[in-house]
Every structure is written in C-alpha cells, then in structure tokens.
PDB file of C-alpha atoms and ligand atoms in Angstrom:
ATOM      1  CA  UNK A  13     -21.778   6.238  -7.262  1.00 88.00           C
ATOM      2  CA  UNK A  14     -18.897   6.860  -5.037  1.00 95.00           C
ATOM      3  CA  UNK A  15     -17.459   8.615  -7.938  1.00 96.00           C
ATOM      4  CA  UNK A  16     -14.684  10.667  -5.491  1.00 97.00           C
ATOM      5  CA  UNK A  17     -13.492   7.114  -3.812  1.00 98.00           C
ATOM      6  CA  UNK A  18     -12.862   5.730  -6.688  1.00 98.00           C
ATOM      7  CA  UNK A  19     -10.916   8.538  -7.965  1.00 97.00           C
ATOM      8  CA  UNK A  20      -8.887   8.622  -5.078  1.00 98.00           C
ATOM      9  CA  UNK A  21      -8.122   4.619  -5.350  1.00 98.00           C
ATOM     10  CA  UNK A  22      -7.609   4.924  -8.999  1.00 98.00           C
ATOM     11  CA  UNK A  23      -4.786   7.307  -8.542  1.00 98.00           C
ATOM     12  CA  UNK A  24      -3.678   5.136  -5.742  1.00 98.00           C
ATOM     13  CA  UNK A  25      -3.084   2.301  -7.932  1.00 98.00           C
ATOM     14  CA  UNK A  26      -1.493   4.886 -10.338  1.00 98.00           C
ATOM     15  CA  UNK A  27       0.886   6.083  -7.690  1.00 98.00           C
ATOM     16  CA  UNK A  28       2.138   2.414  -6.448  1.00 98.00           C
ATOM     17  CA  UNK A  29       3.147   1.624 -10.405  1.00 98.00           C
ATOM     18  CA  UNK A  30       4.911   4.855 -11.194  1.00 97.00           C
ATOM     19  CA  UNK A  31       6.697   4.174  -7.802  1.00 97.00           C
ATOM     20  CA  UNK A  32       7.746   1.178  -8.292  1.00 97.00           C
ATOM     21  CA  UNK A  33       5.243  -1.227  -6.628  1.00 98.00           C
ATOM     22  CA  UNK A  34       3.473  -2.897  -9.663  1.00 97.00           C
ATOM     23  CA  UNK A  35       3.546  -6.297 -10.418  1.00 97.00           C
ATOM     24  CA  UNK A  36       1.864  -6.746 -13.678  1.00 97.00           C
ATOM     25  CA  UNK A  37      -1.648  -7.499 -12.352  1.00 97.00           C
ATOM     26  CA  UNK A  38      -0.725  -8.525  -8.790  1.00 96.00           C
ATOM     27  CA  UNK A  39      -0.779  -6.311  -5.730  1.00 97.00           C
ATOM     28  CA  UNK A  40      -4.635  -4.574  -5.172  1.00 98.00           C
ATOM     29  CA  UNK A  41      -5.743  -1.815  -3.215  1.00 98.00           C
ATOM     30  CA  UNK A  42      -9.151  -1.240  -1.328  1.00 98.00           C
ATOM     31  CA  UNK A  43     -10.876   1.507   0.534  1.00 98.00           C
ATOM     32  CA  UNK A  44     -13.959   0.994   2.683  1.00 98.00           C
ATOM     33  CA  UNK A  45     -17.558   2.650   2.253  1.00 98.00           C
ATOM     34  CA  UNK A  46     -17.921   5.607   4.386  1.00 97.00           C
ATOM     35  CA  UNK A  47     -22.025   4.838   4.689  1.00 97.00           C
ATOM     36  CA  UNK A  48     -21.407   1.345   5.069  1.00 97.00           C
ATOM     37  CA  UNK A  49     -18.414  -0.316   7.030  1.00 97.00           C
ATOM     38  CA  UNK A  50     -19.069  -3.614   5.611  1.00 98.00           C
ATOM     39  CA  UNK A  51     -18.237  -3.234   2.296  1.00 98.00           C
ATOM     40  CA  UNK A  52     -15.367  -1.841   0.469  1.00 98.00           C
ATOM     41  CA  UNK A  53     -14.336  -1.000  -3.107  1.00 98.00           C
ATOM     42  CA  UNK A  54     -11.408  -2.925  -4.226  1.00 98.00           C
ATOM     43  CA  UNK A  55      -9.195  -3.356  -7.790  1.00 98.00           C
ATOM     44  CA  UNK A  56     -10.177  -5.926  -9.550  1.00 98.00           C
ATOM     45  CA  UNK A  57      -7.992  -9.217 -10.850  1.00 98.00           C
ATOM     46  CA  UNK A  58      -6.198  -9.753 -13.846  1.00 97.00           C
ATOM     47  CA  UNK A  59      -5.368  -6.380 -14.683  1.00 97.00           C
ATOM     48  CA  UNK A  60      -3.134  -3.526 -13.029  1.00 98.00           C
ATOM     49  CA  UNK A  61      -3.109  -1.474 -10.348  1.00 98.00           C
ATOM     50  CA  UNK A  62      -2.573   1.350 -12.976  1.00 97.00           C
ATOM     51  CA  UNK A  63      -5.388   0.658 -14.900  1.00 97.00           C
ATOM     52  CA  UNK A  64      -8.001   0.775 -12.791  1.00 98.00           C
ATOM     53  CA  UNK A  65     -11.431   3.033 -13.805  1.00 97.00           C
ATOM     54  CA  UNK A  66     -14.662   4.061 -12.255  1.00 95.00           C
ATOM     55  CA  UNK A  67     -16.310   1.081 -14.289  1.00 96.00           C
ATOM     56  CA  UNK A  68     -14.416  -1.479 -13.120  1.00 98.00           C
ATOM     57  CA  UNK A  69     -13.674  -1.338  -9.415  1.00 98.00           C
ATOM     58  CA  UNK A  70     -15.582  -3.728  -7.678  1.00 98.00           C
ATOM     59  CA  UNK A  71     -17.253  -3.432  -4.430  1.00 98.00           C
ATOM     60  CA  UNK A  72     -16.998  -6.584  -1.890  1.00 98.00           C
ATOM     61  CA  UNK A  73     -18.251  -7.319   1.357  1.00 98.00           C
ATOM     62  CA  UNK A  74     -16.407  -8.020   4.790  1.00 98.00           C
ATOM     63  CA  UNK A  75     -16.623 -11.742   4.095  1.00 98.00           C
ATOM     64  CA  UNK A  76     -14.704 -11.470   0.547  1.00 97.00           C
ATOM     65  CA  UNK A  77     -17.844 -11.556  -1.717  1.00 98.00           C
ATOM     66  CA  UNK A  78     -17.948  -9.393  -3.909  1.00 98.00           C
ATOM     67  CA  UNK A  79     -21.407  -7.845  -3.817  1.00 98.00           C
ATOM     68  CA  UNK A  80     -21.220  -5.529  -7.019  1.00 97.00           C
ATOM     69  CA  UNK A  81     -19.049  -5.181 -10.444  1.00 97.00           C
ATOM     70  CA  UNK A  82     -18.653  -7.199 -13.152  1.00 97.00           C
ATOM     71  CA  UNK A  83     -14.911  -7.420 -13.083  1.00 97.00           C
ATOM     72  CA  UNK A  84     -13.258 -10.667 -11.572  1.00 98.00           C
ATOM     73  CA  UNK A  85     -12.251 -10.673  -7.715  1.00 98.00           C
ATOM     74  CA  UNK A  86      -8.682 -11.164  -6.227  1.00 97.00           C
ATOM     75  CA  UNK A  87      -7.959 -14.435  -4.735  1.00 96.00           C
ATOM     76  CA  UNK A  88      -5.889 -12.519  -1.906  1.00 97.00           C
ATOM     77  CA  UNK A  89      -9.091 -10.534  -1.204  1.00 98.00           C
ATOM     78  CA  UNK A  90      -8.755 -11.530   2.453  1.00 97.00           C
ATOM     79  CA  UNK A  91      -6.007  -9.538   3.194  1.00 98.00           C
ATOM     80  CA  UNK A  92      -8.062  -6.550   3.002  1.00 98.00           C
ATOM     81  CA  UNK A  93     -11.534  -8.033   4.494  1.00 98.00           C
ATOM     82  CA  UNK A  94     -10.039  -9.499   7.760  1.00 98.00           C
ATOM     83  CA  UNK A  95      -7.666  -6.206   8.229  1.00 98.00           C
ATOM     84  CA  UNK A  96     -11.243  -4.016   7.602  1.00 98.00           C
ATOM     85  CA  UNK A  97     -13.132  -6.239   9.873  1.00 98.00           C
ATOM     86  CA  UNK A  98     -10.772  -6.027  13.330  1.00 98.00           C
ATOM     87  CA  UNK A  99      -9.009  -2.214  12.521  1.00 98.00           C
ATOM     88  CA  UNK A 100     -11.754   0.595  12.322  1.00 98.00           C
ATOM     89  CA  UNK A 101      -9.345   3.446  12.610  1.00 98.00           C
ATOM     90  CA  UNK A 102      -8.335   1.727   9.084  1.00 98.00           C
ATOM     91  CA  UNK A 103     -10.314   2.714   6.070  1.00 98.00           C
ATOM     92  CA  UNK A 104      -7.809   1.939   3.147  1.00 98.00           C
ATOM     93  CA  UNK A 105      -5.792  -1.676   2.948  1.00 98.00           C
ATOM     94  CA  UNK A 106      -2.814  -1.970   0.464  1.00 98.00           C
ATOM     95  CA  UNK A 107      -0.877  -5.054  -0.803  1.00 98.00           C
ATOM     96  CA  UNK A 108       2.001  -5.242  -3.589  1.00 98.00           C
ATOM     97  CA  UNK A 109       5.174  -6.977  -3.940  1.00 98.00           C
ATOM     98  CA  UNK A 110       7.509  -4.485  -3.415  1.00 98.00           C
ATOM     99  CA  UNK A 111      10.883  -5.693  -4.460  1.00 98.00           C
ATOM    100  CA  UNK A 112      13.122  -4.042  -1.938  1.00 98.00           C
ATOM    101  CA  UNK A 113      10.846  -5.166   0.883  1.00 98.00           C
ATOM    102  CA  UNK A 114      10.927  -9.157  -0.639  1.00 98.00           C
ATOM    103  CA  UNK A 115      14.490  -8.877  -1.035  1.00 98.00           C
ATOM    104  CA  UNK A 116      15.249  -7.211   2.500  1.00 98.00           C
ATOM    105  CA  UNK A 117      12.959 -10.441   4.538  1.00 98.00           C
ATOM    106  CA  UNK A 118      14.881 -12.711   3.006  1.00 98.00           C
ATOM    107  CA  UNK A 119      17.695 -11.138   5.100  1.00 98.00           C
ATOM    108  CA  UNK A 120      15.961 -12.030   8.281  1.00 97.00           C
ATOM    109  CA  UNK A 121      17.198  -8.641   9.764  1.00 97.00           C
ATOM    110  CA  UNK A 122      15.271  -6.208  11.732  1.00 96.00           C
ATOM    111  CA  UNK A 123      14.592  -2.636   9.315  1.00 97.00           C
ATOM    112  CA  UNK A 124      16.584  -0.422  11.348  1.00 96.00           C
ATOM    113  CA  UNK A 125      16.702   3.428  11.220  1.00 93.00           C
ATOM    114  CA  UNK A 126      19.448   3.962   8.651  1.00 95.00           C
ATOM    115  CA  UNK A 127      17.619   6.689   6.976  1.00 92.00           C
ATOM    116  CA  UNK A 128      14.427   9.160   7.392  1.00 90.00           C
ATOM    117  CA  UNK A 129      11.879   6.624   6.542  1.00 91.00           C
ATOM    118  CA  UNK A 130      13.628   3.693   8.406  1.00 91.00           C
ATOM    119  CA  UNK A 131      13.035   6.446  11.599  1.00 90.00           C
ATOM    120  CA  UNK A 132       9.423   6.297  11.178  1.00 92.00           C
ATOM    121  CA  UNK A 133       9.157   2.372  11.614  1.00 94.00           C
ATOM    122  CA  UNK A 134      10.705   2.923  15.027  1.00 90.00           C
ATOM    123  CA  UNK A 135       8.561   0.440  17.087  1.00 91.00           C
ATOM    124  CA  UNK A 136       9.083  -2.189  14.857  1.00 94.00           C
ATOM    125  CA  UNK A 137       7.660  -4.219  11.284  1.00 97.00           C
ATOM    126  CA  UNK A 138       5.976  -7.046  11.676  1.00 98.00           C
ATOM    127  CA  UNK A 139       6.786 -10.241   9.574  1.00 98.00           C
ATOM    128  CA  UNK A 140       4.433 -13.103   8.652  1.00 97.00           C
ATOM    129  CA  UNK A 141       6.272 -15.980   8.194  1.00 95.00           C
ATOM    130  CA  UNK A 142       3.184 -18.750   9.247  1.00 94.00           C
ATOM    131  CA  UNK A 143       3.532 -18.716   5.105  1.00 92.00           C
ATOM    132  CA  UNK A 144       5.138 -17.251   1.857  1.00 93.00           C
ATOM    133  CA  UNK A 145       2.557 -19.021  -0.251  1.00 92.00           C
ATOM    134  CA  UNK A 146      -0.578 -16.565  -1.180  1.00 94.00           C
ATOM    135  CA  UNK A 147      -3.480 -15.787   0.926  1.00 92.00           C
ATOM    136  CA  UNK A 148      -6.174 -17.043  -0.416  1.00 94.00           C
ATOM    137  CA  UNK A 149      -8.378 -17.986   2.578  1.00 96.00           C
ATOM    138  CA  UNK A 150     -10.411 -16.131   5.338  1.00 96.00           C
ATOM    139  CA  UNK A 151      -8.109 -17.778   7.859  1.00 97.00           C
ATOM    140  CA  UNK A 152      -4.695 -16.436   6.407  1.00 97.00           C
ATOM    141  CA  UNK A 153      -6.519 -13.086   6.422  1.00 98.00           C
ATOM    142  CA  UNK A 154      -7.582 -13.069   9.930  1.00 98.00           C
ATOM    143  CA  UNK A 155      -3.646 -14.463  11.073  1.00 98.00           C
ATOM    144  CA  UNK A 156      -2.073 -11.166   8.708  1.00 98.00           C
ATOM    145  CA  UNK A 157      -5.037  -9.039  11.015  1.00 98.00           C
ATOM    146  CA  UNK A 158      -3.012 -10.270  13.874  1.00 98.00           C
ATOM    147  CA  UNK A 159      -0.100 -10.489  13.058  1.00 98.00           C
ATOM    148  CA  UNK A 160      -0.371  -6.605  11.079  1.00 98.00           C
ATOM    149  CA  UNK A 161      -1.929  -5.717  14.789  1.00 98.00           C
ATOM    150  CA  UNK A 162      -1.992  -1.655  15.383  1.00 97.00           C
ATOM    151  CA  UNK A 163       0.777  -1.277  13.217  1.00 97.00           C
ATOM    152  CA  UNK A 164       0.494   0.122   9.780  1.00 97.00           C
ATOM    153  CA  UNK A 165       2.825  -1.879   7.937  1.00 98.00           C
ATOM    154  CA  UNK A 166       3.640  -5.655   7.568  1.00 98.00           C
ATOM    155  CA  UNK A 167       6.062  -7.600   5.771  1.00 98.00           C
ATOM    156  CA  UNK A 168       4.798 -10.764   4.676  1.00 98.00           C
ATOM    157  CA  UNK A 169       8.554 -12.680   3.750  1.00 97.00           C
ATOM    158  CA  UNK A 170       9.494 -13.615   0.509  1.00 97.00           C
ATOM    159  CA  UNK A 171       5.921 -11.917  -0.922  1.00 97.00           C
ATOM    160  CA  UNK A 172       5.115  -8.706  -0.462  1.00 98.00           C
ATOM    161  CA  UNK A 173       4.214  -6.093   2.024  1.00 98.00           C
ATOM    162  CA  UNK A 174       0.516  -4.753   3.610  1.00 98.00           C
ATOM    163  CA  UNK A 175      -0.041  -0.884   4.453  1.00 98.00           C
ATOM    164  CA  UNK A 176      -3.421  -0.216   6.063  1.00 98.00           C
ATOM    165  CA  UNK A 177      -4.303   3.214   7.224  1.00 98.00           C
ATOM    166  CA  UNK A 178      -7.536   5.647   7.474  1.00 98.00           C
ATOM    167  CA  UNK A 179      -6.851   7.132   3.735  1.00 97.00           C
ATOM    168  CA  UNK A 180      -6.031   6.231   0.683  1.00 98.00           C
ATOM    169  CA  UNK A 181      -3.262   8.965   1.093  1.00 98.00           C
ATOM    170  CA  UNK A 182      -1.857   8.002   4.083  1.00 97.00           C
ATOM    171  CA  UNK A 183      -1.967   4.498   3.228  1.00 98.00           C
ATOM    172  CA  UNK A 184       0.403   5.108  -0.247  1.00 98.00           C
ATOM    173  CA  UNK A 185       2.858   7.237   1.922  1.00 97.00           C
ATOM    174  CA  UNK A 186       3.444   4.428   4.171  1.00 97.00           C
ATOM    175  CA  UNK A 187       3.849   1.544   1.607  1.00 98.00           C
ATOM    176  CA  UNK A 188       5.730   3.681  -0.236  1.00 98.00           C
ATOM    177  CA  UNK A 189       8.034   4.475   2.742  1.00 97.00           C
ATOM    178  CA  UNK A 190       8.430   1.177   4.127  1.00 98.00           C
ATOM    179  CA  UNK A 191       9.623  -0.164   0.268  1.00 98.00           C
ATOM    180  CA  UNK A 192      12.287   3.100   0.403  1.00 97.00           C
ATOM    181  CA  UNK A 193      13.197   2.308   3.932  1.00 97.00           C
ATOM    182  CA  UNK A 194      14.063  -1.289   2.703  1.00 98.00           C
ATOM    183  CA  UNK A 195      16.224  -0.196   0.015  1.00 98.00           C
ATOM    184  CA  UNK A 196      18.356   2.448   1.765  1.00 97.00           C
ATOM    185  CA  UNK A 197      18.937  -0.252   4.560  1.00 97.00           C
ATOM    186  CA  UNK A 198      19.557  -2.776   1.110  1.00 98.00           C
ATOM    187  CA  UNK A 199      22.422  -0.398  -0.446  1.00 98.00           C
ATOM    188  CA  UNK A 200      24.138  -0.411   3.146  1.00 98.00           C
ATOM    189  CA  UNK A 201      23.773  -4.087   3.715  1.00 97.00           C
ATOM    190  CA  UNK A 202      25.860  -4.288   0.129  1.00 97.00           C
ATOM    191  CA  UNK A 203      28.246  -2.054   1.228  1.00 97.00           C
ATOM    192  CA  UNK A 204      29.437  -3.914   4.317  1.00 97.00           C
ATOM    193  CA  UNK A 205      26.463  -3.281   6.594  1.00 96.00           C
ATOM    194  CA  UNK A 206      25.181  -0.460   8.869  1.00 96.00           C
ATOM    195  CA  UNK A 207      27.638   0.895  11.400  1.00 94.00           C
ATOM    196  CA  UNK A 208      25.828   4.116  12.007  1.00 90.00           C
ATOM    197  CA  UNK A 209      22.476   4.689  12.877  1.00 90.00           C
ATOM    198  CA  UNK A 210      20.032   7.970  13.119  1.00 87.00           C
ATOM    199  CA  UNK A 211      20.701   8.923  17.187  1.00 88.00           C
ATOM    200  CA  UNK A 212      18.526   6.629  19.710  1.00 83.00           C
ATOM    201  CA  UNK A 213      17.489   9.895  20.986  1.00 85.00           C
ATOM    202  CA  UNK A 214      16.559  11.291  17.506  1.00 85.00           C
ATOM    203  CA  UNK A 215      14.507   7.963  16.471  1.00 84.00           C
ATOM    204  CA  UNK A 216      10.851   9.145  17.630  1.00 85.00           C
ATOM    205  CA  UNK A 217      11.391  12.579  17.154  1.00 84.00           C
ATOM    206  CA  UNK A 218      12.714  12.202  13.363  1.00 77.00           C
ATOM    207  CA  UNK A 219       9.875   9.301  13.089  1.00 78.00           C
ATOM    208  CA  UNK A 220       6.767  11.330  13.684  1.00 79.00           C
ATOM    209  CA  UNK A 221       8.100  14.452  12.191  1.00 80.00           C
ATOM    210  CA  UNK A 222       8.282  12.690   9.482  1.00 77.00           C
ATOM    211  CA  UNK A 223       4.836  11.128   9.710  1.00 81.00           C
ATOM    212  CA  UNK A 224       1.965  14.225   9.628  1.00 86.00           C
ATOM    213  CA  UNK A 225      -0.984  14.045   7.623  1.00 86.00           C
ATOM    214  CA  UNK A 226      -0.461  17.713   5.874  1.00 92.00           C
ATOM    215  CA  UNK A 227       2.711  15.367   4.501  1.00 92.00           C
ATOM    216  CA  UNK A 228       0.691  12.289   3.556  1.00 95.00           C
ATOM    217  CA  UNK A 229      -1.474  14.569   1.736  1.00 95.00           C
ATOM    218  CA  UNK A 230       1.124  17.013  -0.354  1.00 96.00           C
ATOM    219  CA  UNK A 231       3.267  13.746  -0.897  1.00 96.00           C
ATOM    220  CA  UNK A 232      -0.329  11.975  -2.513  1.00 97.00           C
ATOM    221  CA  UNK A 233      -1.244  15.350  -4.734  1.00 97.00           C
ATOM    222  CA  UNK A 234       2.236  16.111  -5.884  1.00 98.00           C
ATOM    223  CA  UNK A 235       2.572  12.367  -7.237  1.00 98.00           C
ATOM    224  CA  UNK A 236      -1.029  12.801  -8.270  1.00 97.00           C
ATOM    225  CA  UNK A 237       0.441  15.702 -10.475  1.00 97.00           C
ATOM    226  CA  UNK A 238       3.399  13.867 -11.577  1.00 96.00           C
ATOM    227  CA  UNK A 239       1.633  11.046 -12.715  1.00 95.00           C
ATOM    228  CA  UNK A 240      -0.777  13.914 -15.264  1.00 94.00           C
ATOM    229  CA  UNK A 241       2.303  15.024 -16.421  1.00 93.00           C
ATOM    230  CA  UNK A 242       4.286  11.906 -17.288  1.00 89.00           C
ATOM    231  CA  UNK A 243       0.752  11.469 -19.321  1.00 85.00           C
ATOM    232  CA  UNK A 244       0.405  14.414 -20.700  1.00 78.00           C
ATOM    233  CA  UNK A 245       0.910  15.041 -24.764  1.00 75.00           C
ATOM    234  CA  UNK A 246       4.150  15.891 -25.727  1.00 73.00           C
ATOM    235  CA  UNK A 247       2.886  18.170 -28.373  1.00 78.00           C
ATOM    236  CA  UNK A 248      -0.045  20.201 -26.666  1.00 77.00           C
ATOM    237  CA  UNK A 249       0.405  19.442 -22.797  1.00 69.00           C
ATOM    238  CA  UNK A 250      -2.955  17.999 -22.866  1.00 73.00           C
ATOM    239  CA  UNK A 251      -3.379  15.673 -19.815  1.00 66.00           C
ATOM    240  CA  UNK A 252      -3.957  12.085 -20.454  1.00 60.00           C
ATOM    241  CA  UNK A 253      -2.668  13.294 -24.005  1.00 55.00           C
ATOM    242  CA  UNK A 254       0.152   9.910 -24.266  1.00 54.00           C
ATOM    243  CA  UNK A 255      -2.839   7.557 -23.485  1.00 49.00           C
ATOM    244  CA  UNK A 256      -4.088   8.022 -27.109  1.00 40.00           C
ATOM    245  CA  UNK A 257      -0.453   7.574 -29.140  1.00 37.00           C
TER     246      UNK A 257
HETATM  247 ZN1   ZN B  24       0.500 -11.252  -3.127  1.00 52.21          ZN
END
C-alpha cells in the first residue's frame, strides 16, 4: 500500500545522501497520508536515509506511535508529528545534520543573501536555541512547530536543520538550498566576510524566481536520474547494476 509515497520518500532519502546531508543513520524524512492526516510514513532508525525500501518504512501516528512496520522508530520522531499536527499546507517534514548549516549557527550570524539560494530565505531562518541536545519529547516538538512557524526552514544550532513543505519535492529543494546557502555565505565568512550583497531591491524578486514548483520538481527528477546513474553497472548500464558488485 502506498506504494507511490514511498517511492517518492525513498528517493528522498536517496537525494539528501548523494547531496551531502547523510549522517550515517541520523537525519529521517516523513510524508503524511493523503486519506488520513493523522498518520504519516516515516524512515525508520538505525539505518540510512539511503537505504530506505517499501518494506521498511514505517507508518506513525500524530502522537509519535508508530501504528504499523516492523522496523524501529526514531527517537526525534516529534519533530515531524508536532510540525504535521499545527502546519496543514505541510505534507512532507525533513531533518538531517547538514554540516554547513551546523557550522554556519555556530556563527550566530543572520544567513544573508550572498548568493541565489541565500535570496530565497529573504524573510528570515529561524533558530532554535531553547536546546542543542536531541528532541526526543512531544514538548520539544511542539516548541520547533513554533518556533519553525510558516516558514519552511529552521535551523536548530549546533544540530541540524528542519525543511517542511507540501511535497516530498519541494521539501528536498529547500533543505537542500538552505545547506548550499550556508556554505556560499561559509566560503565568504573565510575569506574576510561579506561586503556585497544581491541588491535590496533584487532580494524578493531573485527569491521567488528562484522558488517555483516546475523547479522543485525538475530539480527532484533530475537528481532522481542522477542518483540511477551513479548506480547503474559499469559494464551494461543496467540501473541499480553497482548494488550487486
Ligand atoms: Zn538530529
């Protein structure tokens, strides 16, 4: 069952590693049941978010319990319950521990628009500082809710980061955007800092030209296709060919 939705959040996963985002078996990725907004399908613990399969996603409830699945649940589940449970425009709830973004909060600067993708977090990241420690209870969950508010992204300091958005697609494009927006502002911080910035007047326009959903889309299905490729056998072109040597 739900054979498509897992697909998409097993390529998901796939996406975050090959980007960059995977932490061994930390950082998890959920999307919620179209016929039932209560539950959600989520990666399972203690293995990563590259190896995820139709058999062993696990489906959980919007208390944290996980209702179905024989695989083991994440402690951190209640990043993605308490997000589900106050955003319904949000269907899809990612956490990693993107370096760039861990290294850039211990900075304690503001992302500013020194590149495309720093342009399309033009009204601002929020950072959860109440802890650096996991989240591991409903409570933590509900005050990253709030503290994530209508925005998409959230840093949470010297962790990780939280993308939330109504597809799986969309949701990848803008973790993997905030992590790239981090490092470009990174390279210029080590180079003496910023002293020129995309145009105030250029900010919003550059932002949500740069944020369309025919782009979250391509950007998901072209690194969908990258990802078969970097698998495929050397010898024949076969996809998933490397996954047997
Ligand atoms: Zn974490």
């Amino acid at each position: 069952m739900y054979e498509d939705l897992k697909e998409r959040l097993t390529f998901g996963g796939r996406i975050l590693v090959m980007e960059g985002q995977g932490d061994y078996v930390a950082g998890h990725i959920s999307l919620r049941l179209p016929d039932d907004k209560h539950r959600f399908l989520m990666k399972p613990a203690g293995m990563g978010l590259d190896e995820m399969t139709q058999d062993n996603i696990i489906t959980v409830d919007i208390d944290g319990q996980k209702v179905e699945g024989t695989s083991p649940r994440h402690n951190e589940v209640y990043i993605h319950s308490e997000v589900l449970r106050v955003r319904p425009d949000v269907n899809c709830v990612i956490h990693t521990h993107a370096a760039h973004a861990v290294a850039f909060s211990s900075l304690g600067k503001p992302l500013l628009p020194v590149s495309n993708e720093g342009s399309i977090f033009y009204d601002g990241v929020p950072v959860f500082d109440e802890t650096t420690d996991l989240i591991t209870t409903l409570d933590r969950g509900a005050a990253v809710a709030r503290c994530i508010g209508s925005h998409s992204v959230l840093i949470l300091r010297n962790h990780g980061i939280v993308a939330c958005a109504a597809s799986v697609d969309e949701a990848v494009w803008v973790a993997l955007k905030l992590e790239r927006a981090c490092r470009v502002q990174l390279l210029a911080e080590a180079a003496g800092g910023p002293k020129l910035l995309v145009h105030d007047e250029d900010v919003k326009a550059k932002g949500k030209k740069a944020n369309r959903g025919d782009l979250h889309s391509n950007v998901f299905s072209y690194l969908m296709r990258r990802w078969t490729l970097q698998r495929a056998c050397p010898h024949c072109g076969a996809a998933g060919g490397r996954q047997s040597l």
